[in-house]
Amino acid sequence: MTNLKLAAFNGDHKQRTVISVNGVKVGKEFVVIAGPCSVESEEQTIKTAQKVKAAGANMLRGGAFKPRTSPYDFQGLGLQGLKILEKAKKETGLPVVTEVTDPRDVSWVSEYADVLQVGTRNMQNFTLLKEVGKVNKPVLLKRGMYSTLKEWLNCAEYILAAGNPDVILCERGIRTFETHTRNTLDLSIVPCVKEISHLPIIVDPSHGTGRLSIIEKMSLASMAVGADGLMIEVHNDPSEAICDKDQAMPPAMFTSLMRKLGRLNSCMDDIYQGNGSPV
Ligand code: PEP
Ligand code: MN
């Protein structure tokens, strides 16, 4: 692909990028980021964080700024939400992944976030991309729901070109004619990314499917296809979730999924070499 001077493998970049987030090595070990869609309260966030930590998650997710389809839906708790995430991190030791939606918020939100998330709706918000490119925090760049691989990697290039080398890609499903699932999870993009780019790529089967009943299978499939990790929405009490209730995973199901991922992971070295290619 042309003009991907930094995002693609080239003469200078022969090695896969490994990004350290408070000791969690994204791109080296299989990483699971879990937590609620949105931070709703201290109790909900801390309870959920404790449960996902106990199940073996590596990072906590939770939105304090929610880009919603309707302006009348819950928009997130903002600063209060970030302070709750800070408490949950203190409580569990889990690094925090949270979304930033406005270029003006990047510098102060990055004081609370260990990883800054750029959501699907903002993938091509070039002002935001340049801003997150200036800070010293890794960026989780979700694929735009209408975006091609080339467009997505060019957005990663914006962040890298602005000076931030730590970009994690996240496939979260694209819009197709299919309406049975919320989006169509494009797992074929994972090996495609790995052929072109050295950046780590994780998969979000929660937004990718919108259907709790199939998230476990798509999570296992993500690992099998060579993804570097997962982002999964977990809620301590899904029936009460304010946001994305239909895809919120209860902690017991998450614990069972983590066990299955562990079993699959133990066979992965036999199937793939360290470079992501099948043996
Ligand atoms: C999220 O992860 O909270 C989110 C809003 O996801 P997406 O941008 O993929 O819709
Ligand atoms: Mn969500």
PDB file of N, CA and C in Angstrom, residues 132-221:
ATOM      1  N   VAL A 132      -4.333  13.172  19.281  1.00  0.00           N
ATOM      2  CA  VAL A 132      -3.892  11.977  20.025  1.00  0.00           C
ATOM      3  C   VAL A 132      -2.474  11.551  19.595  1.00  0.00           C
ATOM      4  N   GLY A 133      -2.074  12.031  18.428  1.00  0.00           N
ATOM      5  CA  GLY A 133      -0.708  11.757  17.963  1.00  0.00           C
ATOM      6  C   GLY A 133       0.336  12.527  18.742  1.00  0.00           C
ATOM      7  N   LYS A 134      -0.112  13.553  19.491  1.00  0.00           N
ATOM      8  CA  LYS A 134       0.863  14.393  20.214  1.00  0.00           C
ATOM      9  C   LYS A 134       1.089  13.932  21.642  1.00  0.00           C
ATOM     10  N   VAL A 135       0.217  13.050  22.158  1.00  0.00           N
ATOM     11  CA  VAL A 135       0.347  12.689  23.575  1.00  0.00           C
ATOM     12  C   VAL A 135       1.137  11.388  23.752  1.00  0.00           C
ATOM     13  N   ASN A 136       1.525  11.202  24.988  1.00  0.00           N
ATOM     14  CA  ASN A 136       2.391  10.086  25.322  1.00  0.00           C
ATOM     15  C   ASN A 136       1.587   8.901  25.859  1.00  0.00           C
ATOM     16  N   LYS A 137       0.473   8.588  25.212  1.00  0.00           N
ATOM     17  CA  LYS A 137      -0.348   7.456  25.640  1.00  0.00           C
ATOM     18  C   LYS A 137      -0.705   6.647  24.399  1.00  0.00           C
ATOM     19  N   PRO A 138      -0.729   5.313  24.520  1.00  0.00           N
ATOM     20  CA  PRO A 138      -1.138   4.517  23.368  1.00  0.00           C
ATOM     21  C   PRO A 138      -2.570   4.846  22.939  1.00  0.00           C
ATOM     22  N   VAL A 139      -2.820   4.646  21.655  1.00  0.00           N
ATOM     23  CA  VAL A 139      -4.143   4.941  21.094  1.00  0.00           C
ATOM     24  C   VAL A 139      -4.751   3.648  20.536  1.00  0.00           C
ATOM     25  N   LEU A 140      -5.996   3.385  20.936  1.00  0.00           N
ATOM     26  CA  LEU A 140      -6.748   2.264  20.371  1.00  0.00           C
ATOM     27  C   LEU A 140      -7.634   2.851  19.268  1.00  0.00           C
ATOM     28  N   LEU A 141      -7.297   2.534  18.021  1.00  0.00           N
ATOM     29  CA  LEU A 141      -8.018   3.130  16.886  1.00  0.00           C
ATOM     30  C   LEU A 141      -8.998   2.120  16.317  1.00  0.00           C
ATOM     31  N   LYS A 142     -10.287   2.388  16.540  1.00  0.00           N
ATOM     32  CA  LYS A 142     -11.306   1.477  16.020  1.00  0.00           C
ATOM     33  C   LYS A 142     -11.508   1.703  14.520  1.00  0.00           C
ATOM     34  N   ARG A 143     -11.887   0.642  13.853  1.00  0.00           N
ATOM     35  CA  ARG A 143     -12.142   0.753  12.415  1.00  0.00           C
ATOM     36  C   ARG A 143     -13.461   1.488  12.192  1.00  0.00           C
ATOM     37  N   GLY A 144     -13.460   2.441  11.288  1.00  0.00           N
ATOM     38  CA  GLY A 144     -14.698   3.125  10.922  1.00  0.00           C
ATOM     39  C   GLY A 144     -15.693   2.130  10.366  1.00  0.00           C
ATOM     40  N   MET A 145     -16.958   2.275  10.714  1.00  0.00           N
ATOM     41  CA  MET A 145     -17.940   1.260  10.311  1.00  0.00           C
ATOM     42  C   MET A 145     -18.173   1.209   8.793  1.00  0.00           C
ATOM     43  N   TYR A 146     -17.691   2.238   8.086  1.00  0.00           N
ATOM     44  CA  TYR A 146     -17.815   2.238   6.614  1.00  0.00           C
ATOM     45  C   TYR A 146     -16.427   2.258   5.953  1.00  0.00           C
ATOM     46  N   SER A 147     -15.409   1.847   6.671  1.00  0.00           N
ATOM     47  CA  SER A 147     -14.057   2.093   6.165  1.00  0.00           C
ATOM     48  C   SER A 147     -13.361   0.876   5.594  1.00  0.00           C
ATOM     49  N   THR A 148     -12.568   1.145   4.585  1.00  0.00           N
ATOM     50  CA  THR A 148     -11.725   0.094   4.005  1.00  0.00           C
ATOM     51  C   THR A 148     -10.444  -0.025   4.828  1.00  0.00           C
ATOM     52  N   LEU A 149      -9.735  -1.104   4.584  1.00  0.00           N
ATOM     53  CA  LEU A 149      -8.450  -1.315   5.256  1.00  0.00           C
ATOM     54  C   LEU A 149      -7.493  -0.149   4.969  1.00  0.00           C
ATOM     55  N   LYS A 150      -7.493   0.296   3.720  1.00  0.00           N
ATOM     56  CA  LYS A 150      -6.587   1.367   3.320  1.00  0.00           C
ATOM     57  C   LYS A 150      -6.907   2.666   4.071  1.00  0.00           C
ATOM     58  N   GLU A 151      -8.203   2.970   4.171  1.00  0.00           N
ATOM     59  CA  GLU A 151      -8.593   4.198   4.900  1.00  0.00           C
ATOM     60  C   GLU A 151      -8.199   4.093   6.377  1.00  0.00           C
ATOM     61  N   TRP A 152      -8.424   2.909   6.934  1.00  0.00           N
ATOM     62  CA  TRP A 152      -8.123   2.695   8.363  1.00  0.00           C
ATOM     63  C   TRP A 152      -6.615   2.863   8.633  1.00  0.00           C
ATOM     64  N   LEU A 153      -5.812   2.191   7.811  1.00  0.00           N
ATOM     65  CA  LEU A 153      -4.359   2.283   8.028  1.00  0.00           C
ATOM     66  C   LEU A 153      -3.847   3.701   7.796  1.00  0.00           C
ATOM     67  N   ASN A 154      -4.504   4.429   6.896  1.00  0.00           N
ATOM     68  CA  ASN A 154      -4.105   5.830   6.710  1.00  0.00           C
ATOM     69  C   ASN A 154      -4.421   6.668   7.946  1.00  0.00           C
ATOM     70  N   CYS A 155      -5.482   6.303   8.661  1.00  0.00           N
ATOM     71  CA  CYS A 155      -5.800   7.019   9.904  1.00  0.00           C
ATOM     72  C   CYS A 155      -4.761   6.708  10.977  1.00  0.00           C
ATOM     73  N   ALA A 156      -4.312   5.445  11.021  1.00  0.00           N
ATOM     74  CA  ALA A 156      -3.215   5.102  11.937  1.00  0.00           C
ATOM     75  C   ALA A 156      -1.973   5.915  11.567  1.00  0.00           C
ATOM     76  N   GLU A 157      -1.778   6.062  10.265  1.00  0.00           N
ATOM     77  CA  GLU A 157      -0.608   6.818   9.774  1.00  0.00           C
ATOM     78  C   GLU A 157      -0.637   8.269  10.285  1.00  0.00           C
ATOM     79  N   TYR A 158      -1.833   8.869  10.339  1.00  0.00           N
ATOM     80  CA  TYR A 158      -1.957  10.241  10.870  1.00  0.00           C
ATOM     81  C   TYR A 158      -1.412  10.322  12.294  1.00  0.00           C
ATOM     82  N   ILE A 159      -1.750   9.313  13.110  1.00  0.00           N
ATOM     83  CA  ILE A 159      -1.326   9.328  14.523  1.00  0.00           C
ATOM     84  C   ILE A 159       0.184   9.120  14.608  1.00  0.00           C
ATOM     85  N   LEU A 160       0.678   8.170  13.829  1.00  0.00           N
ATOM     86  CA  LEU A 160       2.113   7.875  13.836  1.00  0.00           C
ATOM     87  C   LEU A 160       2.906   9.088  13.329  1.00  0.00           C
ATOM     88  N   ALA A 161       2.389   9.720  12.266  1.00  0.00           N
ATOM     89  CA  ALA A 161       3.094  10.862  11.675  1.00  0.00           C
ATOM     90  C   ALA A 161       3.107  12.059  12.623  1.00  0.00           C
ATOM     91  N   ALA A 162       2.136  12.118  13.512  1.00  0.00           N
ATOM     92  CA  ALA A 162       2.104  13.229  14.487  1.00  0.00           C
ATOM     93  C   ALA A 162       3.047  12.958  15.659  1.00  0.00           C
ATOM     94  N   GLY A 163       3.661  11.770  15.695  1.00  0.00           N
ATOM     95  CA  GLY A 163       4.695  11.534  16.706  1.00  0.00           C
ATOM     96  C   GLY A 163       4.385  10.456  17.715  1.00  0.00           C
ATOM     97  N   ASN A 164       3.213   9.839  17.649  1.00  0.00           N
ATOM     98  CA  ASN A 164       2.884   8.784  18.616  1.00  0.00           C
ATOM     99  C   ASN A 164       3.032   7.407  17.942  1.00  0.00           C
ATOM    100  N   PRO A 165       4.015   6.619  18.362  1.00  0.00           N
ATOM    101  CA  PRO A 165       4.253   5.329  17.679  1.00  0.00           C
ATOM    102  C   PRO A 165       3.343   4.206  18.169  1.00  0.00           C
ATOM    103  N   ASP A 166       2.545   4.467  19.222  1.00  0.00           N
ATOM    104  CA  ASP A 166       1.818   3.384  19.887  1.00  0.00           C
ATOM    105  C   ASP A 166       0.345   3.338  19.483  1.00  0.00           C
ATOM    106  N   VAL A 167       0.086   2.676  18.382  1.00  0.00           N
ATOM    107  CA  VAL A 167      -1.284   2.561  17.877  1.00  0.00           C
ATOM    108  C   VAL A 167      -1.695   1.091  17.880  1.00  0.00           C
ATOM    109  N   ILE A 168      -2.852   0.830  18.495  1.00  0.00           N
ATOM    110  CA  ILE A 168      -3.448  -0.517  18.495  1.00  0.00           C
ATOM    111  C   ILE A 168      -4.695  -0.427  17.611  1.00  0.00           C
ATOM    112  N   LEU A 169      -4.789  -1.290  16.612  1.00  0.00           N
ATOM    113  CA  LEU A 169      -5.978  -1.280  15.749  1.00  0.00           C
ATOM    114  C   LEU A 169      -7.052  -2.159  16.384  1.00  0.00           C
ATOM    115  N   CYS A 170      -8.321  -1.811  16.152  1.00  0.00           N
ATOM    116  CA  CYS A 170      -9.415  -2.619  16.700  1.00  0.00           C
ATOM    117  C   CYS A 170     -10.535  -2.779  15.672  1.00  0.00           C
ATOM    118  N   GLU A 171     -10.711  -4.028  15.208  1.00  0.00           N
ATOM    119  CA  GLU A 171     -11.830  -4.352  14.308  1.00  0.00           C
ATOM    120  C   GLU A 171     -13.104  -4.460  15.154  1.00  0.00           C
ATOM    121  N   ARG A 172     -14.149  -3.722  14.770  1.00  0.00           N
ATOM    122  CA  ARG A 172     -15.384  -3.709  15.566  1.00  0.00           C
ATOM    123  C   ARG A 172     -16.632  -3.895  14.712  1.00  0.00           C
ATOM    124  N   GLY A 173     -16.419  -4.440  13.505  1.00  0.00           N
ATOM    125  CA  GLY A 173     -17.572  -4.688  12.636  1.00  0.00           C
ATOM    126  C   GLY A 173     -17.848  -3.518  11.715  1.00  0.00           C
ATOM    127  N   ILE A 174     -18.372  -3.887  10.541  1.00  0.00           N
ATOM    128  CA  ILE A 174     -18.702  -2.885   9.524  1.00  0.00           C
ATOM    129  C   ILE A 174     -20.165  -3.029   9.130  1.00  0.00           C
ATOM    130  N   ARG A 175     -20.705  -1.981   8.529  1.00  0.00           N
ATOM    131  CA  ARG A 175     -22.089  -2.009   8.050  1.00  0.00           C
ATOM    132  C   ARG A 175     -22.184  -2.787   6.745  1.00  0.00           C
ATOM    133  N   THR A 176     -23.103  -3.727   6.700  1.00  0.00           N
ATOM    134  CA  THR A 176     -23.373  -4.435   5.440  1.00  0.00           C
ATOM    135  C   THR A 176     -24.896  -4.503   5.291  1.00  0.00           C
ATOM    136  N   PHE A 177     -25.374  -5.264   4.313  1.00  0.00           N
ATOM    137  CA  PHE A 177     -26.835  -5.390   4.148  1.00  0.00           C
ATOM    138  C   PHE A 177     -27.445  -6.276   5.219  1.00  0.00           C
ATOM    139  N   GLU A 178     -26.623  -7.009   5.962  1.00  0.00           N
ATOM    140  CA  GLU A 178     -27.131  -7.916   6.997  1.00  0.00           C
ATOM    141  C   GLU A 178     -27.632  -7.119   8.211  1.00  0.00           C
ATOM    142  N   THR A 179     -28.821  -7.449   8.642  1.00  0.00           N
ATOM    143  CA  THR A 179     -29.362  -6.732   9.809  1.00  0.00           C
ATOM    144  C   THR A 179     -29.544  -7.644  11.027  1.00  0.00           C
ATOM    145  N   HIS A 180     -29.312  -8.950  10.847  1.00  0.00           N
ATOM    146  CA  HIS A 180     -29.495  -9.883  11.959  1.00  0.00           C
ATOM    147  C   HIS A 180     -28.492  -9.584  13.091  1.00  0.00           C
ATOM    148  N   THR A 181     -27.301  -9.243  12.681  1.00  0.00           N
ATOM    149  CA  THR A 181     -26.297  -8.801  13.653  1.00  0.00           C
ATOM    150  C   THR A 181     -26.193  -7.276  13.561  1.00  0.00           C
ATOM    151  N   ARG A 182     -25.713  -6.678  14.665  1.00  0.00           N
ATOM    152  CA  ARG A 182     -25.630  -5.207  14.694  1.00  0.00           C
ATOM    153  C   ARG A 182     -24.680  -4.689  13.616  1.00  0.00           C
ATOM    154  N   ASN A 183     -23.552  -5.401  13.458  1.00  0.00           N
ATOM    155  CA  ASN A 183     -22.583  -5.111  12.401  1.00  0.00           C
ATOM    156  C   ASN A 183     -22.115  -6.457  11.860  1.00  0.00           C
ATOM    157  N   THR A 184     -21.310  -6.439  10.812  1.00  0.00           N
ATOM    158  CA  THR A 184     -20.711  -7.676  10.318  1.00  0.00           C
ATOM    159  C   THR A 184     -19.250  -7.679  10.759  1.00  0.00           C
ATOM    160  N   LEU A 185     -18.926  -8.623  11.642  1.00  0.00           N
ATOM    161  CA  LEU A 185     -17.563  -8.654  12.172  1.00  0.00           C
ATOM    162  C   LEU A 185     -16.636  -9.210  11.094  1.00  0.00           C
ATOM    163  N   ASP A 186     -15.713  -8.382  10.652  1.00  0.00           N
ATOM    164  CA  ASP A 186     -14.855  -8.754   9.520  1.00  0.00           C
ATOM    165  C   ASP A 186     -13.548  -9.353  10.036  1.00  0.00           C
ATOM    166  N   LEU A 187     -13.601 -10.646  10.372  1.00  0.00           N
ATOM    167  CA  LEU A 187     -12.386 -11.268  10.918  1.00  0.00           C
ATOM    168  C   LEU A 187     -11.303 -11.449   9.861  1.00  0.00           C
ATOM    169  N   SER A 188     -11.702 -11.400   8.590  1.00  0.00           N
ATOM    170  CA  SER A 188     -10.683 -11.558   7.542  1.00  0.00           C
ATOM    171  C   SER A 188      -9.721 -10.363   7.521  1.00  0.00           C
ATOM    172  N   ILE A 189     -10.126  -9.268   8.149  1.00  0.00           N
ATOM    173  CA  ILE A 189      -9.235  -8.097   8.163  1.00  0.00           C
ATOM    174  C   ILE A 189      -7.998  -8.366   9.031  1.00  0.00           C
ATOM    175  N   VAL A 190      -8.125  -9.294   9.998  1.00  0.00           N
ATOM    176  CA  VAL A 190      -7.001  -9.517  10.924  1.00  0.00           C
ATOM    177  C   VAL A 190      -5.759 -10.029  10.174  1.00  0.00           C
ATOM    178  N   PRO A 191      -5.873 -11.148   9.432  1.00  0.00           N
ATOM    179  CA  PRO A 191      -4.664 -11.567   8.693  1.00  0.00           C
ATOM    180  C   PRO A 191      -4.270 -10.583   7.599  1.00  0.00           C
ATOM    181  N   CYS A 192      -5.232  -9.837   7.058  1.00  0.00           N
ATOM    182  CA  CYS A 192      -4.879  -8.822   6.044  1.00  0.00           C
ATOM    183  C   CYS A 192      -4.012  -7.730   6.679  1.00  0.00           C
ATOM    184  N   VAL A 193      -4.422  -7.258   7.859  1.00  0.00           N
ATOM    185  CA  VAL A 193      -3.619  -6.245   8.566  1.00  0.00           C
ATOM    186  C   VAL A 193      -2.228  -6.804   8.835  1.00  0.00           C
ATOM    187  N   LYS A 194      -2.185  -8.055   9.287  1.00  0.00           N
ATOM    188  CA  LYS A 194      -0.889  -8.646   9.673  1.00  0.00           C
ATOM    189  C   LYS A 194       0.057  -8.801   8.481  1.00  0.00           C
ATOM    190  N   GLU A 195      -0.502  -8.921   7.265  1.00  0.00           N
ATOM    191  CA  GLU A 195       0.363  -9.014   6.077  1.00  0.00           C
ATOM    192  C   GLU A 195       1.001  -7.666   5.739  1.00  0.00           C
ATOM    193  N   ILE A 196       0.300  -6.589   6.104  1.00  0.00           N
ATOM    194  CA  ILE A 196       0.748  -5.262   5.666  1.00  0.00           C
ATOM    195  C   ILE A 196       1.419  -4.460   6.772  1.00  0.00           C
ATOM    196  N   SER A 197       0.852  -4.567   7.973  1.00  0.00           N
ATOM    197  CA  SER A 197       1.268  -3.655   9.046  1.00  0.00           C
ATOM    198  C   SER A 197       1.894  -4.390  10.231  1.00  0.00           C
ATOM    199  N   HIS A 198       2.775  -3.685  10.921  1.00  0.00           N
ATOM    200  CA  HIS A 198       3.422  -4.215  12.135  1.00  0.00           C
ATOM    201  C   HIS A 198       2.624  -3.877  13.388  1.00  0.00           C
ATOM    202  N   LEU A 199       1.535  -3.109  13.228  1.00  0.00           N
ATOM    203  CA  LEU A 199       0.778  -2.676  14.415  1.00  0.00           C
ATOM    204  C   LEU A 199      -0.070  -3.826  14.967  1.00  0.00           C
ATOM    205  N   PRO A 200      -0.246  -3.885  16.294  1.00  0.00           N
ATOM    206  CA  PRO A 200      -1.134  -4.921  16.848  1.00  0.00           C
ATOM    207  C   PRO A 200      -2.589  -4.666  16.483  1.00  0.00           C
ATOM    208  N   ILE A 201      -3.331  -5.751  16.343  1.00  0.00           N
ATOM    209  CA  ILE A 201      -4.766  -5.619  16.048  1.00  0.00           C
ATOM    210  C   ILE A 201      -5.571  -6.504  16.996  1.00  0.00           C
ATOM    211  N   ILE A 202      -6.574  -5.898  17.624  1.00  0.00           N
ATOM    212  CA  ILE A 202      -7.476  -6.647  18.492  1.00  0.00           C
ATOM    213  C   ILE A 202      -8.888  -6.615  17.881  1.00  0.00           C
ATOM    214  N   VAL A 203      -9.793  -7.407  18.444  1.00  0.00           N
ATOM    215  CA  VAL A 203     -11.155  -7.513  17.896  1.00  0.00           C
ATOM    216  C   VAL A 203     -12.167  -7.217  19.003  1.00  0.00           C
ATOM    217  N   ASP A 204     -13.202  -6.475  18.651  1.00  0.00           N
ATOM    218  CA  ASP A 204     -14.312  -6.171  19.568  1.00  0.00           C
ATOM    219  C   ASP A 204     -15.561  -6.895  19.063  1.00  0.00           C
ATOM    220  N   PRO A 205     -15.821  -8.119  19.562  1.00  0.00           N
ATOM    221  CA  PRO A 205     -16.989  -8.869  19.085  1.00  0.00           C
ATOM    222  C   PRO A 205     -18.291  -8.386  19.729  1.00  0.00           C
ATOM    223  N   SER A 206     -18.223  -7.505  20.705  1.00  0.00           N
ATOM    224  CA  SER A 206     -19.435  -6.983  21.349  1.00  0.00           C
ATOM    225  C   SER A 206     -20.155  -6.041  20.381  1.00  0.00           C
ATOM    226  N   HIS A 207     -19.452  -4.983  19.938  1.00  0.00           N
ATOM    227  CA  HIS A 207     -20.052  -4.084  18.945  1.00  0.00           C
ATOM    228  C   HIS A 207     -20.113  -4.764  17.575  1.00  0.00           C
ATOM    229  N   GLY A 208     -19.184  -5.680  17.341  1.00  0.00           N
ATOM    230  CA  GLY A 208     -19.119  -6.350  16.045  1.00  0.00           C
ATOM    231  C   GLY A 208     -20.326  -7.218  15.751  1.00  0.00           C
ATOM    232  N   THR A 209     -20.971  -7.721  16.816  1.00  0.00           N
ATOM    233  CA  THR A 209     -22.144  -8.585  16.600  1.00  0.00           C
ATOM    234  C   THR A 209     -23.403  -8.010  17.253  1.00  0.00           C
ATOM    235  N   GLY A 210     -23.240  -7.356  18.407  1.00  0.00           N
ATOM    236  CA  GLY A 210     -24.407  -6.828  19.128  1.00  0.00           C
ATOM    237  C   GLY A 210     -25.283  -7.924  19.724  1.00  0.00           C
ATOM    238  N   ARG A 211     -24.812  -9.166  19.697  1.00  0.00           N
ATOM    239  CA  ARG A 211     -25.601 -10.317  20.155  1.00  0.00           C
ATOM    240  C   ARG A 211     -24.819 -11.130  21.158  1.00  0.00           C
ATOM    241  N   LEU A 212     -25.283 -11.085  22.387  1.00  0.00           N
ATOM    242  CA  LEU A 212     -24.580 -11.783  23.465  1.00  0.00           C
ATOM    243  C   LEU A 212     -24.347 -13.259  23.151  1.00  0.00           C
ATOM    244  N   SER A 213     -25.348 -13.905  22.505  1.00  0.00           N
ATOM    245  CA  SER A 213     -25.269 -15.356  22.322  1.00  0.00           C
ATOM    246  C   SER A 213     -24.116 -15.795  21.416  1.00  0.00           C
ATOM    247  N   ILE A 214     -23.557 -14.897  20.630  1.00  0.00           N
ATOM    248  CA  ILE A 214     -22.485 -15.334  19.712  1.00  0.00           C
ATOM    249  C   ILE A 214     -21.118 -14.702  20.021  1.00  0.00           C
ATOM    250  N   ILE A 215     -21.069 -13.904  21.087  1.00  0.00           N
ATOM    251  CA  ILE A 215     -19.795 -13.211  21.387  1.00  0.00           C
ATOM    252  C   ILE A 215     -18.697 -14.211  21.750  1.00  0.00           C
ATOM    253  N   GLU A 216     -19.050 -15.245  22.505  1.00  0.00           N
ATOM    254  CA  GLU A 216     -18.022 -16.219  22.901  1.00  0.00           C
ATOM    255  C   GLU A 216     -17.387 -16.877  21.655  1.00  0.00           C
ATOM    256  N   LYS A 217     -18.239 -17.324  20.743  1.00  0.00           N
ATOM    257  CA  LYS A 217     -17.704 -18.011  19.553  1.00  0.00           C
ATOM    258  C   LYS A 217     -16.841 -17.074  18.710  1.00  0.00           C
ATOM    259  N   MET A 218     -17.292 -15.829  18.562  1.00  0.00           N
ATOM    260  CA  MET A 218     -16.515 -14.888  17.757  1.00  0.00           C
ATOM    261  C   MET A 218     -15.215 -14.480  18.466  1.00  0.00           C
ATOM    262  N   SER A 219     -15.221 -14.560  19.781  1.00  0.00           N
ATOM    263  CA  SER A 219     -13.985 -14.272  20.544  1.00  0.00           C
ATOM    264  C   SER A 219     -12.953 -15.366  20.286  1.00  0.00           C
ATOM    265  N   LEU A 220     -13.420 -16.611  20.349  1.00  0.00           N
ATOM    266  CA  LEU A 220     -12.503 -17.736  20.102  1.00  0.00           C
ATOM    267  C   LEU A 220     -12.004 -17.695  18.651  1.00  0.00           C
ATOM    268  N   ALA A 221     -12.914 -17.354  17.743  1.00  0.00           N
ATOM    269  CA  ALA A 221     -12.522 -17.249  16.331  1.00  0.00           C
ATOM    270  C   ALA A 221     -11.491 -16.132  16.138  1.00  0.00           C
TER     271      ALA A 221
END
